[in-house]
Amino acid sequence: MMICKPIITRLILLISAFLSLPFLAFSQNDLIANIPSRNTISLNGRWQYIVDPYETGFYDYRFKERKEADAEAYWSSDVQVNKMDRKEHGYIDKYTLNVPSDWNSQNDRLYYYEGTVWYKKSFDYKKSTTSNRLFIYFGAANYRTDVYLNGKKLGMHKGGFTPFNLEIADSVLKEKGNYLVVKVDNKRYADEIPTLNTDWWNYGGITRDVKLVELPASAIIDYFIQLSPASTNGEIEGWVKLNNAVPNEKATIEIPELKVKHTFNVNNNLAEVKLTLPQFQCWLPENPKCYKVIIKTNSDRVEEKIGFRTVKVAGKSILVNGKPVFLRGISIHGEIPQGKRRAQSQSDALQLLTWAKELGCNMVRLAHYPHDEKMTRLADSLGLFVWSEIPVYWTIDFSSAAVLGKAQAQLNEMITRDHNRASIIIWSVGNETPVSDIRTIFMKTLLQTAKKTDPSRLVSAALEVDYHSAENLRSVDDPLGEYVDVVSFNEYLGWYGGTPESCRDARWSTRYNKPLFISETGAEALGGYHGDAGTLWTEEFQERFYKEQVAMLKRMPDNYVGASPWILADFRSPRRNNPTYQEGWNNKGLIDQQGRKKKAFYILKNYYNQIQTKN
Ligand code: GCB
């Protein structure tokens, strides 16, 4: 009997969905949580580099992967010892790049580059105690990263927006002159995440911090200290995960300001945490109260500030701390338009989130991939709800179990890094994925993985809308609606189809009895280009678009819980090639390429101010 391929694929996906486990692991070690609270040595700064479009440092002339000891591999020493040593690679100070940063914005030769760049850094390191373990930690590097120390491979990671750490064995480490080489490759592939096609620039490089991290032999690897979703009275249900726990180990949680101190037994490297907070202030955007929480074992100690709040869906509302909230949001790319570059620093995060605050937001949708950890930590302290997303964008290969594994790996890394952030209320598993049975199984699996990994938050995905012309009705019918907590959709009525005035009689609904969120809407305007509101690309046209949208938003059905229009600031996109008004930019920003506010900024701000005053 012939079994057709789609059935086999569906079966594989179903089994993996059932197991809800990644098929392949893409980072070799468990992620270490809360790096800022660890003993670290920064490796940021200038790194020497080699641009290697043919990957000569990785493959030999037969295009076979080079052996570890191959002297021509770019992880091997570039030092010429004898005058007859032929070295066809070398790291010199004439060629250096800043880390963290994308490479495209640092050098004109790399503006459009997609491929391999080798980075090299030397460092000295003396262990303080012999029992300490040492790791190298990358906040993110896009997309595939291969790490070598003193000619030995430490590991490989895939995924351009999530952190990873690799252990450095004592046998590899030297006190002086460690030779660290990192191969970063940002080529796009059909079976990666994101895939070949996106509407944002594929910035390459080591885009986030690099650090050496010291851990004791028996260490706290991760912990989850959150109110249980059902909590009405400060009940915390969580866990502390250890690595190499000693027999009879115990984990203590302390919150000094609340005079909380509880100790829990550790079994199989895990302590289950159950405690009730005495009277405390809930975290909310209006009062982003965070408490210092100390997690201790006999040999390890970490601390950080954690806010406590509940979030759940009840009927058509999102309830935070038991009360309905309306999300005055904005979508954000991790880019600084004035620098034509990725956002990478604390001041970049402050710039983006301050703009969102000025707009009157209480929520940001961090699109379309996990942003720098500095963003989510700052959202905690500034008081902004966060939607955080993995780059399952458009036409991923939904029929592949291996691709599902890659998506799950990124999802796990995103959640692990940020599952103690009060600001994050929604994990999103993707954006505008085309409806099909196989896609729905794939996405449903991701939603279930997110829920299983973190039951304390909502799950969603940005969906598309169906148009029923007979009733002039636009509705979200996507079968994935059944599995999300919040039905979110992107609509561009008046930009992609219709005129802004089409909004006047547009009706919206969903067949799911759930909260309805507009994850995108927007129109382009070239900053500083003025004319009448009937001329496309002018700020006046964008302003007209927003006026009509806002009037429509005021008439949305009663399950409408908010919006995150597209987008805070203009961003680079290779798909936007109008030679006069785009030139490689998506100009739907409310803030332009120079960082100036466009006219439409004030229309949305006004709407948000009105809602705020009404509430
Ligand atoms: C969308 C996508 C977003 C695009 C935007 C646009 O629906 O989700 O990534 O950039 O539209 O500008 O067309």
Short mmCIF file of C-alpha atoms in Angstrom, two decimals, residues 474 492-500 502:
data_model
loop_
_atom_site.label_atom_id
_atom_site.label_comp_id
_atom_site.label_asym_id
_atom_site.label_seq_id
_atom_site.Cartn_x
_atom_site.Cartn_y
_atom_site.Cartn_z
CA ARG A 474 -14.03 40.98 8.05
CA TYR A 492 -4.22 47.20 6.72
CA LEU A 493 -7.58 48.48 5.50
CA GLY A 494 -6.90 51.61 3.47
CA TRP A 495 -3.29 50.72 2.68
CA TYR A 496 -3.29 47.20 1.23
CA GLY A 497 -6.67 47.56 -0.47
CA GLY A 498 -9.46 50.10 -0.10
CA THR A 499 -9.11 53.71 0.94
CA PRO A 500 -8.76 54.90 4.52
CA SER A 502 -13.28 52.07 3.76
#
